[in-house]
Short mmCIF file of C-alpha atoms in Angstrom, two decimals:
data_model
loop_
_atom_site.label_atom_id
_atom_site.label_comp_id
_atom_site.label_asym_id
_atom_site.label_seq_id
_atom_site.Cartn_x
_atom_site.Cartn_y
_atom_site.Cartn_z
CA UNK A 1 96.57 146.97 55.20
CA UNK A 2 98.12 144.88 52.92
CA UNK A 3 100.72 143.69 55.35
CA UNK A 4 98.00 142.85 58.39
CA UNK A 5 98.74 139.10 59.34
CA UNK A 6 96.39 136.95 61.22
CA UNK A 7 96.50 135.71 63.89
CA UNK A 8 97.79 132.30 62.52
CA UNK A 9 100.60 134.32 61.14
CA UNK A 10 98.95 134.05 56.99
CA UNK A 11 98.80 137.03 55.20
CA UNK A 12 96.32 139.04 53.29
CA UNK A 13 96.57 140.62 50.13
CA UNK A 14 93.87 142.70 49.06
CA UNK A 15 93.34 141.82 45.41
CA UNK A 16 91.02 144.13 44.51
CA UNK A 17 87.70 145.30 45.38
CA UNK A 18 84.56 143.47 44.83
CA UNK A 19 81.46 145.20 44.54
CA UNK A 20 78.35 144.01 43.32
CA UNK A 21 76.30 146.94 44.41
CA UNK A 22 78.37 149.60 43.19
CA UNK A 23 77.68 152.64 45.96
CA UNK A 24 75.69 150.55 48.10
CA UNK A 25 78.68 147.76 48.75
CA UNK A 26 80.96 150.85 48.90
CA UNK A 27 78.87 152.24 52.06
CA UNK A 28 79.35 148.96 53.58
CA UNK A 29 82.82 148.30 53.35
CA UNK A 30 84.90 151.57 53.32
CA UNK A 31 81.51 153.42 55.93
CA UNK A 32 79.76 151.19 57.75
CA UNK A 33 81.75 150.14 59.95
CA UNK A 34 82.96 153.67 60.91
CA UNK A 35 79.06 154.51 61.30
CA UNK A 36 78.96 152.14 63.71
CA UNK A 37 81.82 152.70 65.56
CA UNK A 38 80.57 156.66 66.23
CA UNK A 39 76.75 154.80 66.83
CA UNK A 40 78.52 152.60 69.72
CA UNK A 41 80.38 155.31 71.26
CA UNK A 42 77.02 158.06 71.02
CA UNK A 43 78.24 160.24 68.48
CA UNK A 44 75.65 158.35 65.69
CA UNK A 45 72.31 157.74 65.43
CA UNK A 46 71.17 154.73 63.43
CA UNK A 47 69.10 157.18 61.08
CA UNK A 48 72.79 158.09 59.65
CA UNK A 49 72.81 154.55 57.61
CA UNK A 50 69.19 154.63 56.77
CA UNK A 51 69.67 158.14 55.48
CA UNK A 52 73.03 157.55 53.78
CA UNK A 53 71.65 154.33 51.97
CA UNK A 54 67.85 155.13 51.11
CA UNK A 55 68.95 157.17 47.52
CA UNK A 56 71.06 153.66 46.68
CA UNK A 57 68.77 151.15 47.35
CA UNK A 58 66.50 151.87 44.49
CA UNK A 59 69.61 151.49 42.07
CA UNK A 60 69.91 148.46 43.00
CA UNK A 61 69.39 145.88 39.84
CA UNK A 62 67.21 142.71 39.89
CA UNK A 63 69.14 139.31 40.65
CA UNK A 64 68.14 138.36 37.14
CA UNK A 65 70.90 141.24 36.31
CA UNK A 66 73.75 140.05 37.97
CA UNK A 67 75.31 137.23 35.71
CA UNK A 68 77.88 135.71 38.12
CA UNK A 69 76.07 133.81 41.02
CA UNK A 70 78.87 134.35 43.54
CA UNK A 71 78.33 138.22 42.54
CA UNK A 72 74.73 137.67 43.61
CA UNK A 73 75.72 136.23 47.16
CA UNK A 74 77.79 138.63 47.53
CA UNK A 75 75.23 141.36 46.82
CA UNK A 76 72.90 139.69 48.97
CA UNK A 77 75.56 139.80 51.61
CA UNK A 78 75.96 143.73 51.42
CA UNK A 79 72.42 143.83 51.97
CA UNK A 80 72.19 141.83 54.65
CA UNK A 81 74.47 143.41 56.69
CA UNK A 82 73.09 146.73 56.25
CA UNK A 83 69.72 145.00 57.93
CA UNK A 84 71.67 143.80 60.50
CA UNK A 85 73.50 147.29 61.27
CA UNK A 86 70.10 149.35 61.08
CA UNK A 87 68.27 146.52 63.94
CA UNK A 88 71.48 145.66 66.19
CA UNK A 89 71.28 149.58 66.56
CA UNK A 90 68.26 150.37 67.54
CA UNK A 91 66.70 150.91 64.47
CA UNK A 92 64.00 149.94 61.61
CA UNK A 93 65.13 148.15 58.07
CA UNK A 94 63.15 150.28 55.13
CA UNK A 95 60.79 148.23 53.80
CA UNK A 96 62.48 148.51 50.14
CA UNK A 97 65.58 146.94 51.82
CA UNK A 98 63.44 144.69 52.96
CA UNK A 99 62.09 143.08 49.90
CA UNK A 100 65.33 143.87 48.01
CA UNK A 101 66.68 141.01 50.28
CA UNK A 102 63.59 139.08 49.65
CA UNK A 103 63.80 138.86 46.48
CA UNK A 104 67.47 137.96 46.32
CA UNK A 105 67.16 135.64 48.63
CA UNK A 106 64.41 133.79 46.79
CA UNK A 107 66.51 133.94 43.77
CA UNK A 108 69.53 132.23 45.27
CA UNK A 109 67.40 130.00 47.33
CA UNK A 110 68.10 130.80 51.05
CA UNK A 111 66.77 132.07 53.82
CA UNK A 112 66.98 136.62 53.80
CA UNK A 113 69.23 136.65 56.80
CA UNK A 114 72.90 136.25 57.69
CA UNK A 115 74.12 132.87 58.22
CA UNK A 116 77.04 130.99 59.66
CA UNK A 117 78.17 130.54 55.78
CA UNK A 118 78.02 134.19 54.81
CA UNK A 119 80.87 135.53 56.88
CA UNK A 120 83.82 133.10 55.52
CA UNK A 121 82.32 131.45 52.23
CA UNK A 122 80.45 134.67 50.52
CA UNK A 123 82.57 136.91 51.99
CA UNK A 124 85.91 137.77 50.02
CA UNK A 125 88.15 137.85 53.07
CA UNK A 126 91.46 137.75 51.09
CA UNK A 127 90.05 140.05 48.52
CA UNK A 128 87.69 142.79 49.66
CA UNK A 129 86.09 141.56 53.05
CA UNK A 130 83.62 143.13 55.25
CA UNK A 131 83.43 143.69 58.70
CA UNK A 132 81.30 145.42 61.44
CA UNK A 133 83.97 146.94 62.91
CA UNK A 134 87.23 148.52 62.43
CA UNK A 135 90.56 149.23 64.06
CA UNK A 136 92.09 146.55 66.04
CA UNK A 137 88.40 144.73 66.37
CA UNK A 138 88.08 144.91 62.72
CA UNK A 139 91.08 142.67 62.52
CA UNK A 140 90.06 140.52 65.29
CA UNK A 141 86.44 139.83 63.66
CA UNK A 142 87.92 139.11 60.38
CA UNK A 143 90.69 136.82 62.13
CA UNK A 144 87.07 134.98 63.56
CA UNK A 145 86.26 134.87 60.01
CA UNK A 146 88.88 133.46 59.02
CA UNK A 147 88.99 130.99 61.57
CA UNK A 148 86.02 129.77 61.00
CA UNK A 149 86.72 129.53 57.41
CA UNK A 150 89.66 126.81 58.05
CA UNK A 151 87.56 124.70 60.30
CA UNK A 152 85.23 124.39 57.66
CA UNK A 153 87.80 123.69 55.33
CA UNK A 154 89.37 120.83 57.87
CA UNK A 155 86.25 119.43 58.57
CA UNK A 156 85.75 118.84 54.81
CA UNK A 157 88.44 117.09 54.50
CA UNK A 158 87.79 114.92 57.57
CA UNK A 159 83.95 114.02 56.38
CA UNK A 160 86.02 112.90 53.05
CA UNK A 161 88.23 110.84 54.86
CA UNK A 162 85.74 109.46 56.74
CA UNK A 163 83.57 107.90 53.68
CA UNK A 164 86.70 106.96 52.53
CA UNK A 165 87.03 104.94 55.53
CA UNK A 166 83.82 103.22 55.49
CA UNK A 167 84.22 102.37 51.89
CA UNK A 168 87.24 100.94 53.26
CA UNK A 169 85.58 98.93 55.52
CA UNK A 170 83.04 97.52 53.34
CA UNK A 171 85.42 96.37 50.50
CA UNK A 172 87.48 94.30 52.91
CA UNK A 173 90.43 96.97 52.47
CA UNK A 174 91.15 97.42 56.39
CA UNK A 175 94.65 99.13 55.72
CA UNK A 176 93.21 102.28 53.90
CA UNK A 177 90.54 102.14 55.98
CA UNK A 178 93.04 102.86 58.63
CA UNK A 179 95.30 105.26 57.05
CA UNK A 180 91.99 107.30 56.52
CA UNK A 181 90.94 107.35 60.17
CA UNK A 182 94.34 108.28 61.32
CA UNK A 183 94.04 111.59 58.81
CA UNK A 184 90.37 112.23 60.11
CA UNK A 185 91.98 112.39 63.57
CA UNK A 186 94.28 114.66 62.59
CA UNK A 187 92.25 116.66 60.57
CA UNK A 188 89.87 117.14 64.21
CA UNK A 189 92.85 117.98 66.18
CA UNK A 190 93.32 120.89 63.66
CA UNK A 191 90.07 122.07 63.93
CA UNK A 192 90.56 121.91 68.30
CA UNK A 193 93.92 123.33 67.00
CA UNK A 194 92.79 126.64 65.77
CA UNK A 195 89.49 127.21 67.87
CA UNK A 196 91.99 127.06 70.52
CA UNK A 197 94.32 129.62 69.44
CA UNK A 198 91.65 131.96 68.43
CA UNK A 199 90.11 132.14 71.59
CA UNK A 200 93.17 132.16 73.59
CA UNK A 201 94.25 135.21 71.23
CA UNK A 202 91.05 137.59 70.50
CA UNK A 203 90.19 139.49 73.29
CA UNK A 204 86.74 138.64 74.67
CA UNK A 205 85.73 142.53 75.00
CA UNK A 206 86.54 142.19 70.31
CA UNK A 207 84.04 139.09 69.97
CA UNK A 208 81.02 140.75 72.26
CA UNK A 209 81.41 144.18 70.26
CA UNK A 210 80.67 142.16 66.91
CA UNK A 211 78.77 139.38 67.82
CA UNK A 212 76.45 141.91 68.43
CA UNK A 213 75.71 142.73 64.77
CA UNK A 214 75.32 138.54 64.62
CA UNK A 215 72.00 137.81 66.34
CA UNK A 216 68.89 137.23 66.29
CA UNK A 217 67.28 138.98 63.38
CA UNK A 218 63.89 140.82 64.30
CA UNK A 219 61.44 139.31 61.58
CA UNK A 220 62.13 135.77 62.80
CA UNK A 221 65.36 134.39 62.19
CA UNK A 222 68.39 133.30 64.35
CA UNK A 223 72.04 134.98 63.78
CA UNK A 224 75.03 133.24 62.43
CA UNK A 225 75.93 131.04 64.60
CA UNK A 226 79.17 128.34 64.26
CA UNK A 227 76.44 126.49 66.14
CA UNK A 228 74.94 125.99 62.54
CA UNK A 229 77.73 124.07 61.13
CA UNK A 230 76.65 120.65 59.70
CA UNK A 231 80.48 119.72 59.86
CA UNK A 232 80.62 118.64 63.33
CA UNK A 233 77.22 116.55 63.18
CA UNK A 234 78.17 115.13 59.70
CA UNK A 235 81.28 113.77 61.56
CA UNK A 236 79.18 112.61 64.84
CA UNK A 237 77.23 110.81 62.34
CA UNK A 238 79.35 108.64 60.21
CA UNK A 239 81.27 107.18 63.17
CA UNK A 240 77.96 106.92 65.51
CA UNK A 241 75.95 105.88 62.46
CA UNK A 242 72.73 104.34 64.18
CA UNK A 243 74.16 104.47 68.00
CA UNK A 244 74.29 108.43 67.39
CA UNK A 245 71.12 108.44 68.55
CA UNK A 246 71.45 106.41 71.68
CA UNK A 247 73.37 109.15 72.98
CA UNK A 248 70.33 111.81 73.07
CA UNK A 249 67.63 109.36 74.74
#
């Protein structure tokens, strides 16, 4: 697997494993996904992942425990997408999952479910990632992942150009404030760039089989969603400034 290139032609080279939650984040990268490729195609029942993970959750430490914070989100991670498995299967999260997540997602401050962050930021995609899914739709979802991760990454860089542009503008210095727009506009035709390719090259039938895992989670909260990014808004708003709003009377 160390040889799999995306579809933007980059490689990936697994560094090494990362796994907060010892067993429990070894279920959900090297099982899971096969779980819930047999639970698609009939030959699973969702009690195989609450069975297979109820001796591990009570070894799982206290936030307080783990040292590193990006450990923590990680751990948090695992956890989360075992909820997600058990109830975009048909199933019911175990209470002690339940507050487990709770309680590490009080520690780190954030919501306890998946977000739009969680699949390119927390997860180690070059490293050790995790999926939903495996064979070729493993590699498409983490290609998603990936892609998602670069738009973020561009539309950083345009949101820095773009204050660098205003504080252009207010000192008088027109020229960078020029140079600066120029690589903003660049920077968005990257981002059109590579949500282009990815949906002209990932099957449709790959996205709906893991988007699936992605939704709405049962004890109130919405899926990830790109629709979450503050990238796109942040950029609406510092060249709309005040008139942004004009557009939504």
């Amino acid at each position: 697997m160390s040889d799999r290139k995306l579809f933007t032609g980059a490689e990936v080279e697994r560094v090494g494993p990362a796994r907060p939650l010892g067993r429990f984040s070894d279920f959900v990268v090297d099982q899971m996904p096969g779980v819930l490729t047999r639970i698609r195609r009939g030959d699973g029942t969702v009690n195989e992942i609450a069975v297979r993970v109820e001796p591990m959750i009570r070894l799982i430490p206290r936030p307080i425990f783990i040292n590193v914070p990006e450990e923590r989100d990680l751990a948090l991670l695992d956890m989360l997408m075992v909820d997600a498995a058990i109830v975009h299967s048909g199933g019911q999260t175990s209470p002690e999952l339940v507050e487990k997540i709770e309680i590490f997602a009080n520690r780190t401050g954030r919501i306890p479910s998946l977000t739009h962050e969680d699949f390119f930021f927390v997860n180690p995609l070059n490293e050790d990632p995790r999926t939903f899914t495996t064979g070729r739709i493993g590699r498409s979802e983490l290609d998603f992942y990936e892609a998602h991760r670069r738009t973020e990454n561009v539309l950083d860089e345009a949101i820095g150009a773009s204050m660098g542009a205003l504080d252009g503008l207010v000192t008088g210095d027109e020229e960078r404030a020029f140079h600066l727009i120029q690589k903003v506009a660049i920077g968005l035709d990257d981002f059109v760039s590579i949500m282009v390719d990815l949906n002209h090259q990932m099957p449709t039938e790959h996205f709906h089989v893991f988007r699936q895992y992605l939704g709405v989670n049962p004890r109130g909260y919405k899926g990830a969603s790109g629709a979450f990014t503050a990238g796109l808004p942040t950029i609406d708003l510092l060249f709309a400034g005040d008139r942004l709003f004009v557009y939504f009377d």
